[in-house]
Amino acid sequence: MRKSRFSEEQIIGMIREHEAGVKTADICRKYGISDATFYKYKAKFGGMTVSDARRLKTLEEENSKLKRLLADAMLDNAALKDLGDKKLLTPDAKRKAVHHVMEVHGLSERRACRLADLDRSTFQYEKRDGGDEKLRQRLRELAGERRRFGYRRLGILLDREGLSANHKKIYRIYAEEGLAVKRRRGRKRATGTRSPMLLPEQANERWSLDFVSDALSDGRRFRTLCVVDDFTREALAVVVDVSLSGVRVARELSRLITRRGAPKMIVSDNGTELTSHAILKWVREAGIEWHYIAPGKPTQNAFVESFNGRLRDECLNEHLFDSLGDARRIIEAWRIDYNTVRPHTSLGGLSPVTYERRLRRRRPGSLEPRGSSTPRALTTPSTTERKANRLSE
């Protein structure tokens, strides 16, 4: 509303003059107003004192202020509903919300930043390009090639290619690109106490073996025999066939020993193929100690169980096999990559072949897998004797 050029006191004075007998035309001529304006003043302020007029002005100002606040609150509520129920946690998300509110609802920058709980200086800040496009592109390519690798292993591969970066930076780009590995949840298993076992101290000292089963694209089942060196984590062999009897297992182990030499111990579970007469005869003739884990305790054979999980997650679940030959070719290629390229966090980010080469250049015992140090000396001889007895059973 246009502000009047007369105060309330002056308007009430005009009305008093008119009540005192002064003609309307004379009052209008004196103050330079029209008859309609005078009668409008009289309708609004007639019969009022100066204090009443001031009180009326105060009430009108308060009423106008309340209407303004109500309109602002309704507009803010509409803007907040438009943003949705999702919390705005990052500055980028808040910045996008501020832009949206300003464009759609016409709010000022100050009000939009207040609604999004964002400082105006942060909103006005222009992000500078950190020159990460090459790193980001290569990270996407590696994540597409190795879909079951997390950001740490991908960071090791980038470092090998000369694209070294802080692990926090790699994780930030990894999260921004949505490359997180989705976990495949298996059924819950009962847990129990673990039987202590001494870890090997050099390569080719102890092997672990186990079976993994899968199916071809036409539904036919096949099995794989996995043999792992517990010290270097190297996958010595992954034998693929529709049937793997005890005789076949003995033949494959003999072939592997001819190529690599005999280990001191072989660890396995109590499966029918591994407790058959053929295996018992082979063990007696080869003179190799064979250790069977306790029934229902796969954690006692943790090295090959871990390898089985990687084999299924990174290879078997990632491919469809049309034939047995196709399965052998793909699994063997994955085994070679597992031994020569794939970084192992337990080996300090090295591959098993690279780790074994470095081990040969150093004196024995100077380089060991992280987290696999030899057992500490125990305080009581009886405890040591009990552990030795468990291993010899």
mmCIF file with all atom_site columns, N, CA, C and O in Angstrom, residues 177-201:
data_model
loop_
_atom_site.group_PDB
_atom_site.id
_atom_site.type_symbol
_atom_site.label_atom_id
_atom_site.label_alt_id
_atom_site.label_comp_id
_atom_site.label_asym_id
_atom_site.label_entity_id
_atom_site.label_seq_id
_atom_site.pdbx_PDB_ins_code
_atom_site.Cartn_x
_atom_site.Cartn_y
_atom_site.Cartn_z
_atom_site.occupancy
_atom_site.B_iso_or_equiv
_atom_site.pdbx_formal_charge
_atom_site.auth_seq_id
_atom_site.auth_comp_id
_atom_site.auth_asym_id
_atom_site.auth_atom_id
_atom_site.pdbx_PDB_model_num
ATOM 1   N N  . GLU A 1 177 ? 31.868 -43.008 -8.198  1.00 0.00 ? 177 GLU A N  1
ATOM 2   C CA . GLU A 1 177 ? 31.538 -43.728 -9.420  1.00 0.00 ? 177 GLU A CA 1
ATOM 3   C C  . GLU A 1 177 ? 30.599 -44.906 -9.174  1.00 0.00 ? 177 GLU A C  1
ATOM 4   O O  . GLU A 1 177 ? 30.177 -45.566 -10.123 1.00 0.00 ? 177 GLU A O  1
ATOM 5   N N  . GLY A 1 178 ? 30.287 -45.186 -7.912  1.00 0.00 ? 178 GLY A N  1
ATOM 6   C CA . GLY A 1 178 ? 29.379 -46.288 -7.597  1.00 0.00 ? 178 GLY A CA 1
ATOM 7   C C  . GLY A 1 178 ? 29.946 -47.647 -7.947  1.00 0.00 ? 178 GLY A C  1
ATOM 8   O O  . GLY A 1 178 ? 29.248 -48.504 -8.498  1.00 0.00 ? 178 GLY A O  1
ATOM 9   N N  . LEU A 1 179 ? 31.220 -47.880 -7.615  1.00 0.00 ? 179 LEU A N  1
ATOM 10  C CA . LEU A 1 179 ? 31.893 -49.119 -7.993  1.00 0.00 ? 179 LEU A CA 1
ATOM 11  C C  . LEU A 1 179 ? 31.960 -50.129 -6.855  1.00 0.00 ? 179 LEU A C  1
ATOM 12  O O  . LEU A 1 179 ? 32.657 -51.132 -6.977  1.00 0.00 ? 179 LEU A O  1
ATOM 13  N N  . ALA A 1 180 ? 31.256 -49.881 -5.769  1.00 0.00 ? 180 ALA A N  1
ATOM 14  C CA . ALA A 1 180 ? 31.335 -50.777 -4.613  1.00 0.00 ? 180 ALA A CA 1
ATOM 15  C C  . ALA A 1 180 ? 30.880 -52.186 -4.982  1.00 0.00 ? 180 ALA A C  1
ATOM 16  O O  . ALA A 1 180 ? 29.922 -52.371 -5.736  1.00 0.00 ? 180 ALA A O  1
ATOM 17  N N  . VAL A 1 181 ? 31.583 -53.173 -4.442  1.00 0.00 ? 181 VAL A N  1
ATOM 18  C CA . VAL A 1 181 ? 31.267 -54.576 -4.710  1.00 0.00 ? 181 VAL A CA 1
ATOM 19  C C  . VAL A 1 181 ? 30.071 -54.983 -3.862  1.00 0.00 ? 181 VAL A C  1
ATOM 20  O O  . VAL A 1 181 ? 30.050 -54.760 -2.650  1.00 0.00 ? 181 VAL A O  1
ATOM 21  N N  . LYS A 1 182 ? 29.082 -55.554 -4.493  1.00 0.00 ? 182 LYS A N  1
ATOM 22  C CA . LYS A 1 182 ? 27.914 -56.037 -3.764  1.00 0.00 ? 182 LYS A CA 1
ATOM 23  C C  . LYS A 1 182 ? 28.209 -57.416 -3.186  1.00 0.00 ? 182 LYS A C  1
ATOM 24  O O  . LYS A 1 182 ? 28.632 -58.321 -3.894  1.00 0.00 ? 182 LYS A O  1
ATOM 25  N N  . ARG A 1 183 ? 27.990 -57.543 -1.910  1.00 0.00 ? 183 ARG A N  1
ATOM 26  C CA . ARG A 1 183 ? 28.283 -58.800 -1.235  1.00 0.00 ? 183 ARG A CA 1
ATOM 27  C C  . ARG A 1 183 ? 27.230 -59.846 -1.569  1.00 0.00 ? 183 ARG A C  1
ATOM 28  O O  . ARG A 1 183 ? 26.045 -59.571 -1.576  1.00 0.00 ? 183 ARG A O  1
ATOM 29  N N  . ARG A 1 184 ? 27.709 -61.048 -1.837  1.00 0.00 ? 184 ARG A N  1
ATOM 30  C CA . ARG A 1 184 ? 26.803 -62.180 -2.037  1.00 0.00 ? 184 ARG A CA 1
ATOM 31  C C  . ARG A 1 184 ? 26.688 -62.912 -0.712  1.00 0.00 ? 184 ARG A C  1
ATOM 32  O O  . ARG A 1 184 ? 27.644 -63.536 -0.249  1.00 0.00 ? 184 ARG A O  1
ATOM 33  N N  . ARG A 1 185 ? 25.562 -62.814 -0.105  1.00 0.00 ? 185 ARG A N  1
ATOM 34  C CA . ARG A 1 185 ? 25.392 -63.381 1.232   1.00 0.00 ? 185 ARG A CA 1
ATOM 35  C C  . ARG A 1 185 ? 25.063 -64.863 1.135   1.00 0.00 ? 185 ARG A C  1
ATOM 36  O O  . ARG A 1 185 ? 24.144 -65.260 0.421   1.00 0.00 ? 185 ARG A O  1
ATOM 37  N N  . GLY A 1 186 ? 25.799 -65.652 1.881   1.00 0.00 ? 186 GLY A N  1
ATOM 38  C CA . GLY A 1 186 ? 25.530 -67.079 1.948   1.00 0.00 ? 186 GLY A CA 1
ATOM 39  C C  . GLY A 1 186 ? 24.730 -67.412 3.192   1.00 0.00 ? 186 GLY A C  1
ATOM 40  O O  . GLY A 1 186 ? 24.417 -66.552 4.014   1.00 0.00 ? 186 GLY A O  1
ATOM 41  N N  . ARG A 1 187 ? 24.412 -68.660 3.332   1.00 0.00 ? 187 ARG A N  1
ATOM 42  C CA . ARG A 1 187 ? 23.639 -69.059 4.513   1.00 0.00 ? 187 ARG A CA 1
ATOM 43  C C  . ARG A 1 187 ? 24.516 -69.028 5.752   1.00 0.00 ? 187 ARG A C  1
ATOM 44  O O  . ARG A 1 187 ? 25.735 -69.215 5.686   1.00 0.00 ? 187 ARG A O  1
ATOM 45  N N  . LYS A 1 188 ? 23.903 -68.783 6.892   1.00 0.00 ? 188 LYS A N  1
ATOM 46  C CA . LYS A 1 188 ? 24.644 -68.719 8.142   1.00 0.00 ? 188 LYS A CA 1
ATOM 47  C C  . LYS A 1 188 ? 25.096 -70.113 8.548   1.00 0.00 ? 188 LYS A C  1
ATOM 48  O O  . LYS A 1 188 ? 24.391 -71.098 8.375   1.00 0.00 ? 188 LYS A O  1
ATOM 49  N N  . ARG A 1 189 ? 26.306 -70.166 9.085   1.00 0.00 ? 189 ARG A N  1
ATOM 50  C CA . ARG A 1 189 ? 26.863 -71.431 9.534   1.00 0.00 ? 189 ARG A CA 1
ATOM 51  C C  . ARG A 1 189 ? 27.159 -71.359 11.027  1.00 0.00 ? 189 ARG A C  1
ATOM 52  O O  . ARG A 1 189 ? 27.467 -70.302 11.563  1.00 0.00 ? 189 ARG A O  1
ATOM 53  N N  . ALA A 1 190 ? 27.082 -72.517 11.641  1.00 0.00 ? 190 ALA A N  1
ATOM 54  C CA . ALA A 1 190 ? 27.396 -72.576 13.068  1.00 0.00 ? 190 ALA A CA 1
ATOM 55  C C  . ALA A 1 190 ? 28.886 -72.387 13.267  1.00 0.00 ? 190 ALA A C  1
ATOM 56  O O  . ALA A 1 190 ? 29.708 -72.864 12.496  1.00 0.00 ? 190 ALA A O  1
ATOM 57  N N  . THR A 1 191 ? 29.253 -71.643 14.295  1.00 0.00 ? 191 THR A N  1
ATOM 58  C CA . THR A 1 191 ? 30.655 -71.386 14.585  1.00 0.00 ? 191 THR A CA 1
ATOM 59  C C  . THR A 1 191 ? 31.070 -72.160 15.825  1.00 0.00 ? 191 THR A C  1
ATOM 60  O O  . THR A 1 191 ? 30.270 -72.442 16.709  1.00 0.00 ? 191 THR A O  1
ATOM 61  N N  . GLY A 1 192 ? 32.318 -72.476 15.898  1.00 0.00 ? 192 GLY A N  1
ATOM 62  C CA . GLY A 1 192 ? 32.837 -73.212 17.038  1.00 0.00 ? 192 GLY A CA 1
ATOM 63  C C  . GLY A 1 192 ? 34.265 -72.813 17.303  1.00 0.00 ? 192 GLY A C  1
ATOM 64  O O  . GLY A 1 192 ? 34.807 -71.893 16.702  1.00 0.00 ? 192 GLY A O  1
ATOM 65  N N  . THR A 1 193 ? 34.931 -73.499 18.212  1.00 0.00 ? 193 THR A N  1
ATOM 66  C CA . THR A 1 193 ? 36.317 -73.198 18.522  1.00 0.00 ? 193 THR A CA 1
ATOM 67  C C  . THR A 1 193 ? 37.230 -73.687 17.397  1.00 0.00 ? 193 THR A C  1
ATOM 68  O O  . THR A 1 193 ? 36.937 -74.671 16.723  1.00 0.00 ? 193 THR A O  1
ATOM 69  N N  . ARG A 1 194 ? 38.338 -72.963 17.192  1.00 0.00 ? 194 ARG A N  1
ATOM 70  C CA . ARG A 1 194 ? 39.278 -73.318 16.142  1.00 0.00 ? 194 ARG A CA 1
ATOM 71  C C  . ARG A 1 194 ? 40.425 -74.139 16.727  1.00 0.00 ? 194 ARG A C  1
ATOM 72  O O  . ARG A 1 194 ? 40.958 -73.810 17.773  1.00 0.00 ? 194 ARG A O  1
ATOM 73  N N  . SER A 1 195 ? 40.798 -75.193 16.007  1.00 0.00 ? 195 SER A N  1
ATOM 74  C CA . SER A 1 195 ? 41.940 -75.983 16.442  1.00 0.00 ? 195 SER A CA 1
ATOM 75  C C  . SER A 1 195 ? 43.219 -75.279 16.019  1.00 0.00 ? 195 SER A C  1
ATOM 76  O O  . SER A 1 195 ? 43.385 -74.949 14.845  1.00 0.00 ? 195 SER A O  1
ATOM 77  N N  . PRO A 1 196 ? 44.145 -75.012 16.948  1.00 0.00 ? 196 PRO A N  1
ATOM 78  C CA . PRO A 1 196 ? 45.368 -74.284 16.587  1.00 0.00 ? 196 PRO A CA 1
ATOM 79  C C  . PRO A 1 196 ? 46.264 -75.137 15.696  1.00 0.00 ? 196 PRO A C  1
ATOM 80  O O  . PRO A 1 196 ? 46.427 -76.332 15.902  1.00 0.00 ? 196 PRO A O  1
ATOM 81  N N  . MET A 1 197 ? 46.852 -74.498 14.675  1.00 0.00 ? 197 MET A N  1
ATOM 82  C CA . MET A 1 197 ? 47.780 -75.172 13.766  1.00 0.00 ? 197 MET A CA 1
ATOM 83  C C  . MET A 1 197 ? 48.975 -74.270 13.542  1.00 0.00 ? 197 MET A C  1
ATOM 84  O O  . MET A 1 197 ? 48.839 -73.057 13.390  1.00 0.00 ? 197 MET A O  1
ATOM 85  N N  . LEU A 1 198 ? 50.163 -74.866 13.519  1.00 0.00 ? 198 LEU A N  1
ATOM 86  C CA . LEU A 1 198 ? 51.373 -74.112 13.227  1.00 0.00 ? 198 LEU A CA 1
ATOM 87  C C  . LEU A 1 198 ? 51.414 -73.768 11.752  1.00 0.00 ? 198 LEU A C  1
ATOM 88  O O  . LEU A 1 198 ? 51.098 -74.590 10.895  1.00 0.00 ? 198 LEU A O  1
ATOM 89  N N  . LEU A 1 199 ? 51.816 -72.539 11.450  1.00 0.00 ? 199 LEU A N  1
ATOM 90  C CA . LEU A 1 199 ? 51.872 -72.081 10.068  1.00 0.00 ? 199 LEU A CA 1
ATOM 91  C C  . LEU A 1 199 ? 53.197 -72.483 9.437   1.00 0.00 ? 199 LEU A C  1
ATOM 92  O O  . LEU A 1 199 ? 54.223 -72.569 10.119  1.00 0.00 ? 199 LEU A O  1
ATOM 93  N N  . PRO A 1 200 ? 53.220 -72.714 8.115   1.00 0.00 ? 200 PRO A N  1
ATOM 94  C CA . PRO A 1 200 ? 54.483 -73.067 7.452   1.00 0.00 ? 200 PRO A CA 1
ATOM 95  C C  . PRO A 1 200 ? 55.448 -71.887 7.452   1.00 0.00 ? 200 PRO A C  1
ATOM 96  O O  . PRO A 1 200 ? 55.043 -70.722 7.505   1.00 0.00 ? 200 PRO A O  1
ATOM 97  N N  . GLU A 1 201 ? 56.733 -72.194 7.384   1.00 0.00 ? 201 GLU A N  1
ATOM 98  C CA . GLU A 1 201 ? 57.767 -71.169 7.435   1.00 0.00 ? 201 GLU A CA 1
ATOM 99  C C  . GLU A 1 201 ? 58.480 -70.982 6.114   1.00 0.00 ? 201 GLU A C  1
ATOM 100 O O  . GLU A 1 201 ? 59.344 -70.101 5.994   1.00 0.00 ? 201 GLU A O  1
#
